Amino acid sequence: MEGDMPLFEEPEGYFEEDPVPSFTIVERRKSPASKPLNLRLVARHSLWAHHLWNAARVLGDYLDDPNVSSGKNVLELGAGAGLPSLVASLNGASRVVVTDYPEDVLVQNIEMNIKENSSEAYQQGRIMAKGHQWGKEPEKLLELLPPNQKFDIIILSDLVFNHTFHFDMLKTCKTCLRDDGNGVVLVAFSHHRPKFVDADLNIFNIAKKEPFNFKVEEREKVIMTPMFPEDPGSEEIR
């Protein structure tokens, strides 16, 4: 990618359907007594922010635990609707920075979801929406934290299919994650195109090598209905 060109280009006619934003209600399965989240999804978009991805639901469930999120600095990349970040803020995260590609329609949509679902944290300055292009001046994200702090948790929710940008994602993670061994990058994903499984997983090969040297661990597999049932390939893989 050169400069600030869009990450993807879609065929003519792609945007004729879904011309307006949509809304979806997300129940908090680990906190059933809590108020459900009302998420606004942008109108059909080339960066796929008009979907609420299965990976976001899984990470939202994981972060819906004060033992995981409370007191932590949290950064989300390519956030879309921002579900995992919102849940982290509702569980007492100290500072949550929710990012997506620096395009007004994406960042403003995140801010709407923050105000709707985590208004108290927003008013307290504990959660904010920002534009960020992966790998480009990631140190500026650290300016949003108190002095001499980094992020404890970084969220990558269904981003690994962006094969060309694995290095750039990891550059942001390496710059922004605390470097004392106590930080974690949470990566959740589906193999939407089974023929590209190896390309999806290559992000972990890159992460283990210089200049990143991350320790990679597989924590959990969750079986869910594929996002796009009509797509080709094994449903089990997707």
Coordinates of C-alpha atoms in Angstrom, one line a residue:
M1 CA 0.0 0.0 0.0
E2 CA 1.3 3.4 -0.8
G3 CA 0.5 6.5 1.2
D4 CA -3.1 6.7 2.4
M5 CA -4.8 4.7 -0.3
P6 CA -7.7 2.4 0.8
L7 CA -6.7 -1.1 1.9
F8 CA -9.1 -2.7 -0.5
E9 CA -11.1 -1.9 -3.6
E10 CA -14.4 -3.6 -4.3
P11 CA -16.1 -4.2 -7.6
E12 CA -18.6 -1.8 -9.2
G13 CA -22.0 -2.2 -7.6
Y14 CA -20.7 -3.5 -4.3
F15 CA -22.1 -0.6 -2.3
E16 CA -25.6 -0.6 -3.8
E17 CA -27.0 -2.7 -0.9
D18 CA -27.0 -1.8 2.8
P19 CA -26.8 1.9 2.1
V20 CA -27.5 2.9 5.7
P21 CA -26.0 1.9 9.0
S22 CA -27.5 -1.0 10.9
F23 CA -27.8 -1.9 14.6
T24 CA -27.4 -5.1 16.5
I25 CA -28.0 -6.0 20.2
V26 CA -25.3 -8.0 21.9
E27 CA -26.2 -9.8 25.1
R28 CA -23.4 -10.1 27.7
R29 CA -23.4 -13.9 28.1
K30 CA -21.0 -13.8 31.1
S31 CA -22.9 -10.9 32.7
P32 CA -26.6 -11.7 31.9
A33 CA -27.9 -9.2 34.4
S34 CA -26.0 -6.4 32.7
K35 CA -27.6 -4.2 30.1
P36 CA -27.1 -5.5 26.5
L37 CA -24.9 -3.5 24.2
N38 CA -26.5 -1.6 21.3
L39 CA -24.0 -1.5 18.5
R40 CA -24.1 0.6 15.4
L41 CA -22.5 -0.9 12.3
V42 CA -21.5 1.4 9.5
A43 CA -23.1 1.1 6.1
R44 CA -21.5 -1.4 3.7
H45 CA -17.8 -0.6 3.7
S46 CA -14.7 -1.8 1.9
L47 CA -12.9 -2.4 5.2
W48 CA -15.7 -4.8 6.3
A49 CA -16.7 -2.7 9.4
H50 CA -20.3 -3.3 8.5
H51 CA -20.1 -6.8 10.1
L52 CA -20.0 -7.8 13.8
W53 CA -17.4 -10.6 13.5
N54 CA -17.5 -13.8 15.5
A55 CA -14.0 -13.1 16.8
A56 CA -15.2 -9.8 18.3
R57 CA -18.0 -11.7 20.2
V58 CA -15.5 -14.3 21.5
L59 CA -13.1 -11.6 22.7
G60 CA -16.0 -9.6 24.2
D61 CA -16.9 -12.6 26.2
Y62 CA -13.3 -13.1 27.3
L63 CA -12.8 -9.5 28.4
D64 CA -16.2 -9.4 30.3
D65 CA -14.3 -10.2 33.5
P66 CA -12.9 -7.7 35.9
N67 CA -10.0 -10.1 36.6
V68 CA -9.0 -9.7 33.0
S69 CA -9.8 -6.1 32.2
S70 CA -9.9 -4.0 35.4
G71 CA -7.1 -1.5 35.8
K72 CA -5.6 -2.3 32.4
N73 CA -4.7 -0.1 29.5
V74 CA -6.3 -1.6 26.4
L75 CA -5.7 -0.9 22.7
E76 CA -7.8 -2.3 19.9
L77 CA -6.7 -2.2 16.2
G78 CA -9.2 -2.4 13.3
A79 CA -12.0 -2.3 15.8
G80 CA -15.1 -1.9 13.6
A81 CA -17.9 -1.5 16.1
G82 CA -15.5 -1.9 19.0
L83 CA -17.3 -4.6 21.0
P84 CA -14.3 -6.0 22.9
S85 CA -13.1 -2.6 23.8
L86 CA -16.5 -1.5 25.1
V87 CA -16.7 -4.6 27.3
A88 CA -13.2 -4.0 28.7
S89 CA -14.2 -0.4 29.6
L90 CA -17.4 -1.7 31.3
N91 CA -15.2 -4.0 33.4
G92 CA -13.1 -1.2 34.8
A93 CA -10.2 -0.8 32.3
S94 CA -8.1 2.2 33.2
R95 CA -7.7 3.5 29.6
V96 CA -9.2 2.1 26.4
V97 CA -8.1 3.4 23.0
V98 CA -10.4 2.0 20.2
T99 CA -8.9 2.5 16.8
D100 CA -9.7 1.8 13.2
Y101 CA -8.5 3.1 9.8
P102 CA -8.3 7.0 10.0
E103 CA -11.5 7.6 8.1
D104 CA -14.2 9.8 9.6
V105 CA -17.1 7.4 9.0
L106 CA -15.2 4.6 10.9
V107 CA -13.9 6.6 13.8
Q108 CA -17.2 8.5 14.3
N109 CA -19.1 5.3 14.4
I110 CA -16.9 4.0 17.2
E111 CA -17.4 7.2 19.1
M112 CA -21.2 6.8 18.8
N113 CA -21.0 3.3 20.2
I114 CA -18.8 4.5 23.0
K115 CA -21.3 7.2 24.0
E116 CA -24.2 4.8 23.7
N117 CA -22.7 1.9 25.6
S118 CA -20.0 3.2 27.9
S119 CA -21.0 6.8 28.5
E120 CA -19.6 7.0 32.1
A121 CA -16.1 5.8 31.0
Y122 CA -16.3 8.3 28.1
Q123 CA -17.1 11.2 30.3
Q124 CA -14.3 10.2 32.6
G125 CA -11.8 10.1 29.7
R126 CA -11.2 6.3 30.1
I127 CA -12.3 5.3 26.6
M128 CA -11.8 7.1 23.3
A129 CA -11.9 6.5 19.5
K130 CA -8.9 7.3 17.4
G131 CA -7.9 6.8 13.8
H132 CA -4.7 4.7 13.3
Q133 CA -3.1 3.2 10.2
W134 CA -1.3 0.0 11.2
G135 CA 2.4 0.5 11.6
K136 CA 2.3 4.3 10.9
E137 CA 3.6 6.4 13.8
P138 CA 2.3 3.9 16.5
E139 CA 4.2 5.9 19.2
K140 CA 1.5 8.5 18.9
L141 CA -0.9 6.1 20.5
L142 CA 1.2 6.0 23.6
E143 CA 0.7 9.8 24.0
L144 CA -2.9 8.9 24.9
L145 CA -1.7 7.2 28.1
P146 CA -0.3 8.7 31.3
P147 CA 3.5 9.3 31.1
N148 CA 5.7 6.3 30.9
Q149 CA 2.9 3.8 30.4
K150 CA 2.2 1.3 27.6
F151 CA -0.7 -1.0 26.9
D152 CA -1.4 -4.1 28.9
I153 CA -3.8 -5.6 26.3
I154 CA -3.9 -5.2 22.6
I155 CA -6.8 -6.6 20.7
L156 CA -6.7 -7.9 17.1
S157 CA -10.2 -9.2 16.3
D158 CA -10.5 -11.0 12.9
L159 CA -7.6 -9.1 11.2
V160 CA -5.3 -11.9 10.1
F161 CA -7.0 -12.2 6.7
N162 CA -5.2 -8.9 5.9
H163 CA -2.1 -10.8 4.9
T164 CA -0.3 -7.9 3.3
F165 CA -0.4 -6.0 6.6
H166 CA 0.7 -8.5 9.1
F167 CA 4.1 -6.8 9.6
D168 CA 2.4 -3.4 10.0
M169 CA 0.0 -4.7 12.7
L170 CA 2.8 -6.3 14.6
K171 CA 4.9 -3.1 14.4
T172 CA 2.1 -1.2 16.2
C173 CA 1.8 -4.0 18.7
K174 CA 5.5 -4.1 19.4
T175 CA 5.7 -0.4 19.9
C176 CA 2.6 -0.1 22.1
L177 CA 2.7 -3.2 24.3
R178 CA 4.4 -3.1 27.6
D179 CA 7.8 -4.7 27.3
D180 CA 8.2 -6.3 30.8
G181 CA 6.7 -9.6 29.8
N182 CA 3.3 -8.9 31.4
G183 CA 1.5 -7.5 28.3
V184 CA -0.6 -9.6 25.9
V185 CA -1.8 -9.3 22.3
L186 CA -5.2 -11.1 22.0
V187 CA -5.6 -12.4 18.5
A188 CA -9.0 -14.0 17.6
F189 CA -9.9 -15.0 14.0
S190 CA -11.8 -17.3 11.7
H191 CA -10.4 -18.8 8.5
H192 CA -13.1 -17.3 6.2
R193 CA -11.3 -18.7 3.1
P194 CA -9.9 -22.2 3.8
K195 CA -7.5 -22.0 0.9
F196 CA -5.7 -19.2 2.7
V197 CA -5.2 -20.9 6.1
D198 CA -1.4 -20.9 5.9
A199 CA -1.4 -17.2 4.9
D200 CA -3.7 -16.4 7.8
L201 CA -1.4 -18.2 10.2
N202 CA 1.7 -16.6 8.9
I203 CA 1.2 -13.6 11.2
F204 CA 2.3 -15.9 14.1
N205 CA 5.5 -17.0 12.2
I206 CA 6.3 -13.3 11.7
A207 CA 5.5 -12.5 15.3
K208 CA 8.0 -15.1 16.7
K209 CA 10.9 -13.7 14.7
E210 CA 13.0 -10.5 14.7
P211 CA 12.2 -7.7 15.2
F212 CA 9.2 -8.7 17.2
N213 CA 10.2 -11.8 19.2
F214 CA 6.7 -12.4 20.6
K215 CA 5.9 -15.6 22.5
V216 CA 3.0 -17.2 20.7
E217 CA 0.4 -19.4 22.6
E218 CA -2.8 -21.0 21.4
R219 CA -5.4 -20.6 24.1
E220 CA -8.8 -21.7 22.9
K221 CA -10.9 -22.8 20.0
V222 CA -14.5 -21.9 19.7
I223 CA -16.9 -23.5 17.2
M224 CA -19.4 -20.9 15.8
T225 CA -21.6 -20.7 12.7
P226 CA -19.5 -19.3 9.8
M227 CA -19.9 -15.7 9.0
F228 CA -20.6 -16.3 5.4
P229 CA -22.4 -19.7 5.0
E230 CA -22.6 -19.5 1.3
D231 CA -18.8 -19.2 0.8
P232 CA -16.9 -22.2 -0.5
G233 CA -14.7 -24.5 1.6
S234 CA -15.1 -26.6 4.7
E235 CA -17.5 -25.2 7.3
E236 CA -15.5 -26.8 10.0
I237 CA -12.5 -24.7 9.0
R238 CA -14.5 -21.6 8.5

